[in-house]
Every structure is written in C-alpha cells, then in structure tokens.
Short mmCIF file of C-alpha atoms in Angstrom, two decimals:
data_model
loop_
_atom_site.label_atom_id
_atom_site.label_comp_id
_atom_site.label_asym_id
_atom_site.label_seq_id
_atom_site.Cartn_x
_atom_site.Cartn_y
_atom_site.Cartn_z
CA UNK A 1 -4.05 3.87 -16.61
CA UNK A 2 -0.55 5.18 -15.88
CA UNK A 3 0.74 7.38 -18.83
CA UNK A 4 4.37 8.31 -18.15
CA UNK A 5 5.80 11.99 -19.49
CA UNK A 6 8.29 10.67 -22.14
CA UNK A 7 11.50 12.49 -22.29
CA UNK A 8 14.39 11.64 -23.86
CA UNK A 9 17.69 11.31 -21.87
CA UNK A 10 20.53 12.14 -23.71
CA UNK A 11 20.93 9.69 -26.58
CA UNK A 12 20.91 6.65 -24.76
CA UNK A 13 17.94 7.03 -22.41
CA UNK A 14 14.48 7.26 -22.23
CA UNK A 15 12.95 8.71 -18.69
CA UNK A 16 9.16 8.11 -17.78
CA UNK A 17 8.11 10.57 -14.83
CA UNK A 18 5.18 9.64 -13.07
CA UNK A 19 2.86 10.66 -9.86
CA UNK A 20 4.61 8.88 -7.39
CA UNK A 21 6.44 5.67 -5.72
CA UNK A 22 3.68 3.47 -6.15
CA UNK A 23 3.28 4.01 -9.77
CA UNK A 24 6.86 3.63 -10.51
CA UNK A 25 7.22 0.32 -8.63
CA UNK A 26 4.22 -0.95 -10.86
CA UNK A 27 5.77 0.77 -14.06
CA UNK A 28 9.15 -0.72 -13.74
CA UNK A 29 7.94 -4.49 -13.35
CA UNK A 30 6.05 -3.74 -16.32
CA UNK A 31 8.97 -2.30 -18.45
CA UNK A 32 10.93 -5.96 -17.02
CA UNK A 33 8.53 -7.71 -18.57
CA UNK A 34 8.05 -6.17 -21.79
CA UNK A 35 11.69 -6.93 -22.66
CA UNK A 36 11.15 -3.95 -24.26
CA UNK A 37 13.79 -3.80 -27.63
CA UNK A 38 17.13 -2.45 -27.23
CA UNK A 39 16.42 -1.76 -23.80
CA UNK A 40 19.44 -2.44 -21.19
CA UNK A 41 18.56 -1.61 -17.88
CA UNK A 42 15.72 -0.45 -16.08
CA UNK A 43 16.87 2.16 -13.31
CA UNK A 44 13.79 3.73 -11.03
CA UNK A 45 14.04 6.42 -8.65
CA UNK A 46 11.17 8.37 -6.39
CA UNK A 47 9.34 9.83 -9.33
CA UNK A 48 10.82 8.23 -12.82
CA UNK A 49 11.60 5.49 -14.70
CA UNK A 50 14.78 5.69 -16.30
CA UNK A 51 15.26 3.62 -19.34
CA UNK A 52 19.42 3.10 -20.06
CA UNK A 53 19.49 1.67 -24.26
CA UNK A 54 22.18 0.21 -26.56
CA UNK A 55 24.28 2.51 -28.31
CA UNK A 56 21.79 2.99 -31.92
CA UNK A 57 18.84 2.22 -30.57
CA UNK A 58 16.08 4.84 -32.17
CA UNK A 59 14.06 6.51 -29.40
CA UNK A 60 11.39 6.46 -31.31
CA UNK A 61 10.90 2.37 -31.13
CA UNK A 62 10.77 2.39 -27.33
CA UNK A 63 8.68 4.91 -26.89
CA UNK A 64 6.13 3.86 -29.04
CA UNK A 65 6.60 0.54 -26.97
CA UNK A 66 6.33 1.96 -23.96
CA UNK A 67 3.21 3.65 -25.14
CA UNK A 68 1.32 0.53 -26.14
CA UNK A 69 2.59 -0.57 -22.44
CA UNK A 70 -1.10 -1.22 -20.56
CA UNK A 71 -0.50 -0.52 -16.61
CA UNK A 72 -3.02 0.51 -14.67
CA UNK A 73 -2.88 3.17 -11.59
CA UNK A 74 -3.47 1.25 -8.38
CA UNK A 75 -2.77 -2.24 -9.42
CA UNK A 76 -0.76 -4.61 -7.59
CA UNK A 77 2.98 -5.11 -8.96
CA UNK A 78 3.15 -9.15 -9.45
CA UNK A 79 5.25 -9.90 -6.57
CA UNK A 80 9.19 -11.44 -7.36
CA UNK A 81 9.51 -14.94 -6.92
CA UNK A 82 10.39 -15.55 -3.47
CA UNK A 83 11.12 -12.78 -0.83
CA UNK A 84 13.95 -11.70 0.97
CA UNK A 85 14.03 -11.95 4.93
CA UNK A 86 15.28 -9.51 7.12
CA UNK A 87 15.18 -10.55 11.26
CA UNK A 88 15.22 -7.08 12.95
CA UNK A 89 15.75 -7.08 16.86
CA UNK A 90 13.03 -4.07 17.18
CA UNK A 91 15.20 -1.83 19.95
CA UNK A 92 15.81 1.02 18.07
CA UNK A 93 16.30 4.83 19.74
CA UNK A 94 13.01 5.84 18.03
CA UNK A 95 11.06 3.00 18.36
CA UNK A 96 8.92 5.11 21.28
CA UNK A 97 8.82 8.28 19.24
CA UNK A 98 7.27 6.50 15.78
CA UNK A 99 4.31 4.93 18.08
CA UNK A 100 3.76 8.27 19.57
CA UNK A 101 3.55 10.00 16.05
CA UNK A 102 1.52 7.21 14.66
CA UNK A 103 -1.09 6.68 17.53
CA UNK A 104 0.65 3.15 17.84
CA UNK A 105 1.74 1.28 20.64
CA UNK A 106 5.23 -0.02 20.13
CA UNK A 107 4.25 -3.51 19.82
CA UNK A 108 1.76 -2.29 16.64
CA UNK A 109 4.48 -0.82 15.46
CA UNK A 110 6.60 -3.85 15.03
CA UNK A 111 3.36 -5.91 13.80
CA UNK A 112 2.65 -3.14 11.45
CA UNK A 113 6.33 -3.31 10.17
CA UNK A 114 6.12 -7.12 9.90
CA UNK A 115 2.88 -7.16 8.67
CA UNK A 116 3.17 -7.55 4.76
CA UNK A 117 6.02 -7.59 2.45
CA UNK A 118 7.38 -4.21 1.54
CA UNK A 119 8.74 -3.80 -2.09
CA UNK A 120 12.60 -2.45 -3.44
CA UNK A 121 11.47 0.72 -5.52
CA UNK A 122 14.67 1.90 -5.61
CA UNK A 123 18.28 2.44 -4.75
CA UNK A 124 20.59 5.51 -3.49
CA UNK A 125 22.03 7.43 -0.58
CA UNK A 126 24.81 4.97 -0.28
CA UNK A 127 25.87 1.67 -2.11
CA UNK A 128 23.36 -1.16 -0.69
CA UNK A 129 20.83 1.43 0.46
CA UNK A 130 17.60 0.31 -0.91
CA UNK A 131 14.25 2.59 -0.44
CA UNK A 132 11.44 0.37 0.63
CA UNK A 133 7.68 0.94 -0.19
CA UNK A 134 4.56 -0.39 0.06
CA UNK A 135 4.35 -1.18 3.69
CA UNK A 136 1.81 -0.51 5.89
CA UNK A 137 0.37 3.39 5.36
CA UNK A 138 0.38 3.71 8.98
CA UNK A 139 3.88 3.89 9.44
CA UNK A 140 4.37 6.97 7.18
CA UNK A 141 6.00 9.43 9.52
CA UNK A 142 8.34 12.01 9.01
CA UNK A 143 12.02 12.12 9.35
CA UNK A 144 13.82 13.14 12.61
CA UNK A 145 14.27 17.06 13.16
CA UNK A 146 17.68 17.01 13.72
CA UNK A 147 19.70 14.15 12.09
CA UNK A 148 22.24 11.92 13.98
CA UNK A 149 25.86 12.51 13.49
CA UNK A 150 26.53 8.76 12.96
CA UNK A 151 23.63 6.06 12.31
CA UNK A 152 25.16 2.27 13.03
CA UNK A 153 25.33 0.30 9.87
CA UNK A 154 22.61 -2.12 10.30
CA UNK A 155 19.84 0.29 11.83
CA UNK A 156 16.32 -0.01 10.42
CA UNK A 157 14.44 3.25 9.77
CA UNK A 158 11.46 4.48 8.72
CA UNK A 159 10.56 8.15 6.78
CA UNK A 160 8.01 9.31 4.95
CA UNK A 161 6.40 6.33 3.44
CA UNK A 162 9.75 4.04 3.22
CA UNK A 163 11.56 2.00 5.15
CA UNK A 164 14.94 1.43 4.80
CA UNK A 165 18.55 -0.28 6.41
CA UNK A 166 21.56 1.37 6.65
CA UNK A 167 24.45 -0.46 4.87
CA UNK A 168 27.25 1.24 6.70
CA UNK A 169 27.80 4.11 9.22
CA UNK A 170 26.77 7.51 8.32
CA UNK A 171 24.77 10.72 9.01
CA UNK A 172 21.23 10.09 8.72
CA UNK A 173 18.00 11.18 9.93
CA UNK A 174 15.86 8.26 9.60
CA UNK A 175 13.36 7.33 12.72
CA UNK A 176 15.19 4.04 13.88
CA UNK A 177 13.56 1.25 15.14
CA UNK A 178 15.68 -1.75 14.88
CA UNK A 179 18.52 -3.47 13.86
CA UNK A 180 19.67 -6.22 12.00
CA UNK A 181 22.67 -8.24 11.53
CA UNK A 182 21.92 -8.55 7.18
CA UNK A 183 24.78 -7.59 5.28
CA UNK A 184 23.59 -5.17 2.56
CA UNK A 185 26.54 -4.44 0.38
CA UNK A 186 29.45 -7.09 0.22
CA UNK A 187 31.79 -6.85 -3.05
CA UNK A 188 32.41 -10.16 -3.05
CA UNK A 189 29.07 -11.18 -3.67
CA UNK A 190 27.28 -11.09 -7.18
CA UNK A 191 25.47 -8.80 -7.07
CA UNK A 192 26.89 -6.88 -4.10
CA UNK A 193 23.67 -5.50 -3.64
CA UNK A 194 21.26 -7.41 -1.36
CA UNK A 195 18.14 -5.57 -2.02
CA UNK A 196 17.96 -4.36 -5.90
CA UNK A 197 14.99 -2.92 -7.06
CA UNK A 198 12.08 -4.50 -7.76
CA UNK A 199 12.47 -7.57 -4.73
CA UNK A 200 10.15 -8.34 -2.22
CA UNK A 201 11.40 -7.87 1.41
CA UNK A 202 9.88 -8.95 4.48
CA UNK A 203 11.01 -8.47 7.70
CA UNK A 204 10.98 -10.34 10.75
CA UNK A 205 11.33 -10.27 14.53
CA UNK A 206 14.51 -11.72 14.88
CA UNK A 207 14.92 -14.91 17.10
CA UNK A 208 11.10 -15.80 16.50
#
C-alpha cells in the first residue's frame, strides 16, 4: 500500500512525497479519480504529488481523503483512454552508445523503445517537455558525460529510467536516439501541451 508523507503546501496545497516515479504515476491517477473535494489540479513531479485547492478549502478534508485513498505499491496505473503516437526515425548520435551501455544491439534498442507504451509522469525542463516512464527497464542508462551545447528540437532521448522529446533547441544531455517530426508545444492549440501527465505514449518507427 502506498502511504504518501502529507505536508501541507502553503495554504492552498497539499504535497504527497513518495518512493519514487512509479508510485507517483499510480498515485496521481488515483487522486484523478477520487475527484477528491475542493481539489483543483493534480501536479506530479519525480518524487511528489502536489495537490493545488480552492481558496477555503480546509486541509484537513483532503487529507483525510487522501488517507482513506487505497493504492497499492506495484500496481498497474489504469491506462488513459487511447494513446498518443509518436513515429521516431531511430538515427540518433547515441543510438550506438545506449546499445553498448545496455548490452543491446541497436535494433533491440529500437524494439525495446517501441515495445510497450511508456506513461507521462510528469512535466518540466522546458514548456512541452514531458518525462516519460514506465518503459522497458532495460533502457535505463545514464545521461551523457558531457552535455551538448544545442540538442535539435525534436530529438528523442533516453536517461535514467525516462525517455523524453525535446520541444525546442537547447542544452541537454540526454542519450539521443531519434527524432521525430511531433510538435510538442504549439500555443495555438488547447492545450499547448501534447503530452500532459498522466497519457499514454507509444512510439513508433516512423514510415512503418
């Protein structure tokens, strides 16, 4: 059974910290679901849960709420309906480098990446940057020594256990291993965010 630290967060938010990713993934969709009173928005992050609540709500109702919340360690999050595709060409400068690490050949690396749907467990580093867990344990590798000056909006990248797609150009020390044409962050469309937490992603060899 999961049972969150409870600590309030200024007066108008309640953050759960937990062990890890996986357990916040499977926390969040249950806090969703609840509908949990006077509860706006659910924001996670790598290790907590944040809560956001309407001006007056007492703390003390959602937390006992949350408390009589039931989610188990472990347990599958009930997938979104629907997933999200993402066609990756599977090119990218550390494509070579990830197999080596991971015993793979490059070709397991791109089944392993395609394998199973990966989840949204959170957002950050940049508007439309959305970490990515849940994939295939395998992949887990660590992030580049040195990072690149200038990563091309677009690149696909793995570290630690995410995955992840960079929405525009910037510094970053990701391993890359593809590329894909999906926009992430448009303002003109509602929500500008393609990937928001909680949705189902699964990518694809593009052209296939």
């Amino acid at each position: 059974m999961i049972t969150p630290a409870l600590l309030p967060y200024g007066d108008a938010g309640l953050l759960l910290e937990v062990a890890d990713t996986a357990e916040v993934v499977v926390l969040a969709d249950a806090c969703r679901a609840a509908d949990l009173p006077g509860v706006l928005d659910v924001v996670p992050a790598a290790r907590t849960v944040l809560l956001v609540l309407e001006p007056g709500t007492e703390l003390a109702s959602v937390r006992q709420a949350v408390e009589k919340l039931e989610v188990r360690a472990g347990e599958d999050a009930p997938a979104p309906a629907g997933s999200i595709e993402i066609p990756v060409v599977y090119d990218g400068p550390d494509l070579a480098e990830v197999a080596r690490l991971t015993g793979l050949s490059e070709a397991d690396v791109v089944a392993a990446h395609t394998g199973r749907a990966w989840r949204v467990a959170f957002g950050g580093f940049a508007p439309g940057f959305a970490y990515l867990a849940g994939g295939d344990p395998r992949l887990a590798v660590a992030r580049r020594d040195e990072a690149r000056t200038a990563v091309p909006a677009g690149s696909v990248g793995l570290a630690g256990e995410f995955s992840g797609i960079y929405p525009r150009s910037s510094p970053g020390g990701w391993q890359l291993i593809g590329r894909t044409d999906a926009v992430l962050w448009d303002l003109d469309r509602d929500p500008p965010a393609l990937l928001a937490p909680g949705a189902e992603v699964r990518f694809t060899v593009a052209g296939t």
